[in-house]
XYZ file of C-alpha atoms in Angstrom:
447
model
C -0.744 -16.563 23.140
C -3.718 -14.257 23.471
C -4.868 -12.902 20.184
C -4.579 -9.218 21.189
C -1.060 -9.764 22.366
C -0.240 -11.529 19.187
C -1.588 -8.612 17.002
C 0.222 -6.253 18.982
C 3.503 -8.035 18.720
C 2.870 -8.704 15.037
C 2.385 -5.091 14.334
C 5.323 -4.103 16.601
C 7.441 -6.596 14.473
C 6.185 -4.839 11.364
C 6.884 -1.382 12.566
C 10.143 -2.455 14.231
C 11.128 -4.018 10.755
C 10.142 -0.952 8.874
C 12.142 1.284 11.415
C 15.168 -0.989 11.079
C 14.635 -0.775 7.300
C 14.435 2.968 7.171
C 16.314 4.461 10.103
C 19.970 4.760 9.048
C 22.048 4.533 6.033
C 23.404 1.177 7.400
C 20.081 -0.195 8.102
C 18.210 -2.777 5.986
C 16.039 -0.195 4.054
C 19.392 1.122 2.842
C 19.854 -2.325 1.378
C 16.931 -1.458 -1.032
C 18.576 1.887 -2.190
C 22.169 0.964 -1.987
C 23.614 -0.739 -5.121
C 25.180 -3.753 -3.342
C 24.582 -6.152 -5.993
C 24.440 -6.092 -9.848
C 21.134 -7.237 -11.431
C 21.452 -10.830 -12.039
C 22.818 -12.047 -8.741
C 19.454 -13.891 -7.993
C 19.241 -17.637 -7.850
C 18.196 -19.256 -10.982
C 14.728 -20.721 -11.303
C 14.426 -24.323 -9.923
C 14.462 -27.200 -12.368
C 11.069 -28.751 -11.959
C 9.353 -31.845 -13.441
C 7.441 -31.398 -16.655
C 4.032 -32.484 -15.729
C 1.202 -30.100 -16.949
C 0.574 -27.487 -14.360
C -1.733 -24.518 -14.274
C -1.135 -21.499 -11.970
C -3.915 -18.990 -11.099
C -2.524 -15.447 -10.607
C -4.717 -12.563 -9.333
C -3.172 -9.110 -9.599
C -4.391 -5.370 -9.584
C -2.076 -3.890 -12.334
C -4.945 -2.683 -14.339
C -2.922 -0.008 -16.372
C 0.271 0.012 -18.161
C 3.217 -0.334 -17.630
C 2.528 -2.972 -14.972
C -0.388 -4.484 -17.042
C 1.805 -5.377 -19.856
C 5.018 -6.186 -17.995
C 3.229 -8.744 -15.797
C 1.865 -10.448 -18.834
C 5.256 -10.386 -20.571
C 6.826 -11.927 -17.562
C 4.189 -14.694 -17.390
C 4.751 -15.252 -21.097
C 8.624 -15.570 -20.590
C 8.170 -18.013 -17.722
C 5.784 -20.243 -19.765
C 8.288 -20.122 -22.575
C 11.015 -21.331 -20.318
C 8.513 -23.935 -19.018
C 6.255 -25.381 -21.621
C 4.325 -27.490 -19.118
C 3.225 -24.397 -17.075
C 0.009 -22.414 -17.981
C -0.335 -19.258 -16.082
C -3.990 -17.904 -16.015
C -4.012 -14.200 -15.198
C -7.026 -12.503 -13.563
C -6.733 -8.736 -13.591
C -8.699 -6.797 -11.083
C -9.443 -3.277 -9.918
C -8.407 -2.898 -6.366
C -11.720 -2.864 -4.642
C -13.038 -5.593 -6.869
C -10.036 -7.704 -6.070
C -10.545 -7.214 -2.386
C -14.351 -8.118 -2.807
C -13.639 -11.216 -4.858
C -10.722 -12.318 -2.861
C -12.921 -12.226 0.365
C -15.430 -14.391 -1.528
C -12.980 -17.192 -2.617
C -11.265 -17.156 0.778
C -14.714 -17.919 2.524
C -15.165 -20.793 -0.017
C -11.550 -22.071 0.930
C -10.302 -21.755 -2.648
C -7.645 -19.004 -2.933
C -5.771 -18.471 -6.039
C -2.217 -19.686 -6.332
C -0.619 -16.423 -6.241
C -2.548 -13.220 -5.273
C -1.841 -9.516 -4.481
C -1.160 -8.981 -0.841
C -0.269 -5.948 1.347
C 0.813 -8.321 4.152
C -0.116 -7.111 7.758
C -3.078 -8.127 9.540
C -5.225 -9.259 6.434
C -2.632 -11.697 5.247
C -2.127 -13.180 8.874
C -5.857 -13.599 9.149
C -5.918 -15.544 5.924
C -2.911 -17.535 7.202
C -4.676 -18.230 10.557
C -7.555 -19.679 8.377
C -5.138 -21.913 6.647
C -5.493 -20.319 3.115
C -1.878 -19.473 2.458
C 1.248 -21.706 1.967
C 4.336 -21.442 4.074
C 7.214 -20.644 1.734
C 9.796 -20.386 4.437
C 11.697 -23.467 3.111
C 11.854 -21.979 -0.339
C 13.316 -18.852 0.917
C 15.866 -20.653 3.205
C 16.850 -23.147 0.427
C 20.552 -23.227 -0.570
C 21.664 -21.063 2.397
C 18.964 -18.438 2.110
C 19.653 -17.579 -1.373
C 16.308 -16.235 -2.160
C 15.716 -14.733 1.357
C 18.871 -12.919 1.172
C 17.949 -10.973 -1.949
C 15.165 -9.056 -0.128
C 15.307 -6.159 2.160
C 14.617 -7.908 5.700
C 12.167 -5.008 6.716
C 10.012 -5.517 3.641
C 10.172 -9.285 3.690
C 8.907 -9.237 7.226
C 5.656 -7.487 6.365
C 4.738 -11.038 4.682
C 5.628 -13.165 7.715
C 3.783 -14.459 10.709
C 5.579 -16.107 13.651
C 8.797 -16.323 11.915
C 7.379 -18.025 8.620
C 6.654 -16.304 5.417
C 3.640 -16.760 3.334
C 4.445 -14.095 0.655
C 7.148 -11.820 -0.466
C 7.223 -8.088 -1.329
C 7.877 -6.511 -4.657
C 7.265 -2.975 -3.794
C 7.361 -0.681 -0.847
C 6.359 2.785 -0.388
C 4.058 5.338 1.388
C 1.246 7.667 0.982
C 1.971 11.327 0.545
C 0.279 14.471 -0.757
C 0.975 14.675 -4.588
C 0.580 18.175 -5.997
C 0.415 19.910 -9.222
C 3.265 22.447 -8.810
C 1.839 24.677 -11.879
C -1.561 24.902 -10.363
C 0.037 25.866 -6.884
C 1.759 28.650 -8.673
C -1.353 29.806 -10.377
C -2.882 30.079 -6.958
C 0.088 32.018 -5.675
C 1.254 29.301 -3.421
C 5.072 29.142 -3.375
C 5.742 26.332 -0.786
C 4.077 23.219 0.113
C 1.970 23.331 3.488
C 3.627 21.724 6.640
C 0.804 22.393 9.047
C -2.885 21.581 8.914
C -3.906 25.136 9.061
C -1.606 26.084 6.222
C -3.005 23.135 4.325
C -6.575 24.353 4.643
C -5.418 27.898 3.937
C -3.820 26.806 0.661
C -7.052 24.779 -0.236
C -8.939 28.132 0.186
C -6.318 29.835 -2.037
C -6.878 27.220 -4.756
C -10.578 27.478 -4.535
C -10.385 31.223 -4.899
C -8.286 30.692 -8.078
C -10.943 28.580 -9.487
C -8.998 25.316 -9.054
C -10.360 22.014 -7.251
C -8.015 21.751 -4.370
C -8.171 17.848 -3.969
C -9.086 14.792 -5.984
C -10.806 11.950 -4.299
C -12.427 8.667 -5.325
C -14.535 7.956 -2.276
C -16.566 5.359 -3.992
C -13.481 3.223 -3.038
C -13.693 3.991 0.708
C -9.886 3.294 1.435
C -8.906 6.468 -0.563
C -10.616 8.723 2.097
C -9.408 6.363 4.821
C -5.954 7.545 3.966
C -6.875 11.142 5.168
C -8.598 10.215 8.387
C -5.761 7.552 9.189
C -3.040 10.284 8.725
C -4.920 12.665 10.912
C -5.133 9.967 13.624
C -1.387 9.364 13.146
C -0.538 13.105 13.437
C -2.884 13.462 16.500
C -2.203 10.252 18.454
C 1.501 9.745 17.458
C 3.146 6.302 17.477
C 2.490 5.837 21.213
C -1.145 6.474 21.058
C -1.840 4.446 17.982
C 0.174 1.559 19.228
C -1.626 1.792 22.653
C -5.141 1.580 20.919
C -3.802 -1.502 19.036
C -2.268 -3.203 22.059
C -5.322 -2.419 24.075
C -3.649 -0.368 26.845
C -5.529 2.526 24.918
C -8.703 2.780 23.038
C -9.790 4.015 19.589
C -12.320 6.185 21.516
C -9.333 8.118 22.935
C -9.371 11.787 22.225
C -6.972 11.902 19.134
C -9.041 9.302 17.192
C -12.264 11.383 17.773
C -10.446 14.665 16.935
C -9.303 13.163 13.660
C -12.851 12.819 12.692
C -13.387 16.456 13.446
C -10.436 17.554 11.367
C -11.769 15.479 8.589
C -15.071 17.138 9.087
C -13.316 20.503 8.995
C -11.848 19.647 5.614
C -14.957 18.333 4.092
C -16.875 21.469 5.138
C -14.567 23.469 2.786
C -15.979 21.517 -0.187
C -12.391 20.786 -1.503
C -13.095 17.832 -3.833
C -14.125 17.611 -7.408
C -18.022 17.415 -8.019
C -19.185 13.612 -7.728
C -16.221 12.603 -5.731
C -18.467 10.127 -3.581
C -19.278 8.249 -6.793
C -15.728 8.290 -8.176
C -13.419 5.379 -7.653
C -9.833 5.479 -7.328
C -8.903 5.208 -10.942
C -11.220 8.244 -11.704
C -9.696 10.083 -8.879
C -6.321 9.511 -10.591
C -7.684 10.530 -13.788
C -9.258 14.002 -12.481
C -5.578 14.641 -10.928
C -3.672 13.501 -14.085
C -5.802 15.690 -16.233
C -4.930 18.752 -14.177
C -8.523 19.184 -12.938
C -7.342 19.178 -9.140
C -4.246 20.558 -7.495
C -3.688 17.752 -4.943
C -4.321 14.036 -4.190
C -3.514 11.908 -1.054
C -2.098 8.583 -2.652
C 0.712 6.221 -2.649
C 3.965 5.707 -4.584
C 1.774 4.251 -7.443
C 0.074 7.486 -8.312
C 2.556 8.850 -10.932
C 2.037 5.781 -13.143
C -1.628 5.480 -12.411
C -2.440 9.305 -12.807
C -0.628 9.262 -16.195
C -2.340 6.245 -17.379
C -5.792 7.479 -16.268
C -5.136 10.901 -17.936
C -6.503 11.888 -21.463
C -3.023 12.356 -22.815
C -1.560 9.465 -20.973
C 1.236 11.753 -19.713
C -0.398 13.051 -16.508
C 0.954 15.932 -14.550
C 4.185 17.196 -16.125
C 5.313 19.262 -13.097
C 4.439 16.869 -10.293
C 5.634 17.140 -6.658
C 5.035 15.383 -3.300
C 5.019 16.579 0.363
C 4.520 14.948 3.558
C 0.857 14.945 4.938
C 0.766 18.090 7.127
C 1.393 18.163 10.984
C -1.728 18.924 13.062
C -1.018 21.577 15.673
C -1.058 20.228 19.226
C -0.817 16.489 17.817
C 1.632 13.958 19.250
C 2.764 12.831 15.847
C 5.858 13.961 14.069
C 5.494 15.335 10.406
C 8.011 12.851 9.284
C 5.917 9.954 10.419
C 4.463 8.168 7.371
C 1.776 5.636 6.720
C 2.305 3.215 3.953
C 3.282 -0.322 3.146
C 3.943 -2.218 -0.141
C 2.725 -4.666 -2.697
C 3.578 -8.299 -2.548
C 2.678 -11.778 -3.800
C 1.004 -14.057 -1.260
C 0.999 -17.670 -2.017
C -2.339 -19.682 -1.854
C -2.560 -22.913 0.209
C -2.748 -25.453 -2.617
C -0.321 -23.611 -5.000
C 2.059 -25.959 -6.964
C 5.706 -25.582 -6.546
C 5.724 -23.928 -9.947
C 3.831 -20.983 -8.433
C 6.580 -20.312 -5.979
C 9.267 -20.843 -8.583
C 7.313 -18.180 -10.902
C 7.210 -15.635 -7.934
C 10.974 -16.217 -7.606
C 11.233 -15.497 -11.271
C 9.277 -12.348 -10.894
C 11.314 -10.924 -7.992
C 14.678 -11.176 -9.589
C 16.801 -7.840 -9.430
C 16.686 -7.585 -13.195
C 12.972 -7.274 -13.261
C 12.890 -5.199 -10.029
C 15.482 -2.717 -11.882
C 13.353 -2.682 -15.077
C 10.073 -2.015 -13.379
C 11.731 0.735 -11.153
C 13.017 2.278 -14.241
C 9.387 2.387 -15.591
C 8.334 4.141 -12.372
C 6.408 1.338 -11.345
C 7.835 0.345 -7.921
C 10.341 1.090 -5.252
C 12.402 -2.109 -5.169
C 12.600 -4.420 -2.468
C 15.241 -6.758 -3.809
C 18.883 -6.006 -3.638
C 20.229 -4.781 -6.937
C 16.789 -3.596 -8.084
C 17.634 0.061 -7.096
C 20.011 0.303 -10.231
C 16.730 1.127 -12.248
C 15.397 3.776 -9.627
C 15.860 7.016 -11.679
C 12.352 8.593 -11.492
C 12.781 11.668 -9.463
C 9.224 10.989 -7.912
C 10.184 7.583 -6.774
C 13.512 8.749 -5.396
C 11.516 11.451 -3.485
C 9.290 8.745 -1.990
C 11.970 6.529 -1.111
C 13.890 9.308 0.603
C 10.716 10.356 2.634
C 10.072 6.875 4.112
C 13.833 6.424 4.752
C 13.801 9.501 6.878
C 10.606 8.489 8.695
C 10.923 8.343 12.586
C 7.719 6.173 12.470
C 6.212 4.035 9.745
C 2.664 2.932 10.336
C 1.376 0.281 7.958
C -2.045 0.960 6.210
C -4.588 0.676 8.985
C -6.922 -1.299 6.815
C -4.200 -3.711 6.069
C -2.376 -3.640 9.392
C -5.386 -4.731 11.382
C -7.782 -7.508 10.713
C -10.016 -7.592 7.627
C -12.999 -6.992 9.807
C -11.336 -4.021 11.408
C -10.321 -2.593 8.096
C -13.783 -3.013 6.760
C -15.163 -1.042 9.709
C -12.548 1.723 9.421
C -13.125 2.214 5.588
C -16.844 2.050 5.953
C -16.944 4.285 8.937
C -14.572 6.914 7.435
C -16.823 6.903 4.334
C -19.903 7.578 6.652
C -18.089 10.792 7.827
C -17.949 11.944 4.277
C -21.585 11.248 3.763
C -22.504 12.665 7.194
C -23.991 9.428 8.439
C -21.667 9.084 11.332
C -20.368 11.645 13.754
C -16.652 11.544 14.871
C -17.686 9.890 18.117
C -19.593 7.207 16.347
C -16.821 6.350 14.105
C -14.375 6.162 16.962
C -16.784 3.899 18.872
C -17.429 1.570 15.925
C -13.690 1.003 15.528
C -13.374 0.525 19.249
C -16.360 -2.153 19.273
C -14.742 -4.147 16.637
C -11.365 -3.851 18.213
C -12.530 -5.256 21.462
C -13.576 -8.453 19.519
C -10.762 -8.728 17.002
C -7.634 -7.624 19.220
């Protein structure tokens, strides 16, 4: 099958799976939110031989509660299996991506590692760096497979085989400090790009920094450009560019660059934002120094952890990225994805068994109760009480179109070009046309 056709079909599968998961109350996504099974209905960990085994696990939970909980779960598993040693490597998001790229090039992936699925995971799979765990999912009549929401599980599959599983699913939106909005005289969240810019101006006039950004990690700013592209191109335009019936040099993608320049020209970000990373961005927002940030479902816990008082914004809200006037996209369309565990090619059976242990409904419910995730396992939603997580779940459940993060849905090379190219818009190195052409150039070789 030609690569470009494969990529299109793969992305279509992801989108179709997510739409299936989010469209109606009876669809698979509802299985995430609908308490169909009590926690504890998951299969028991497999009984394994007792030879000494070491598992290398890389994750990106750098702050609590995730940092502590992952360690507790590893300790609990080692307590149940004294022959197993789990070595945990904790890395900040960008450092993880950089280091993972290096070990993949050396052909030595970790046994378990953070993954967002999509094109990046598929590229590693094509390179032979991941392990097919389909037999484990389908064992005992699909006992483990049937615990997952199908749409979320499909993000970690290629050609009908799974190389990882999800532990979280969500989306990027605009988080905002309701108290700072009120201080600036803003009573309602903006729904259009024009209103968004007007509110940013009102915030500045009130002496409030409108938006926190950590553009040292280029993927944070990519979220803004990508949302503008989705709002302007719509589902049809984006899928046409990916399937090669269209191009990333088409007008909506160029216009997305101009809209981003329009925002940058208003100087809406905190001083030094080009040198701040993602965690610093969350800290600025969590300290009440900025009124908004464009971030995912992880934002409430991370901004609290990075804030000085470790509590974060007390009066927090989220709204959909605004519609762009004249664009083909719908304001309900969302961009997001999830977090998952991918399995390295040489992982021992105990690594898969440990992931099975990590993705039980009990642990999903516990982590959901801590506001750490939106469950992907049936029964996990029993712990979903945080109103912020409930709001995120409702937004992606109501989306007409769900686009996976562009830097993860496409190949790693394309993701790098998009992230770096958008960063060049922030620094003034590239024009919107040059960014669009750079993405199109890499698309012609990768898709």
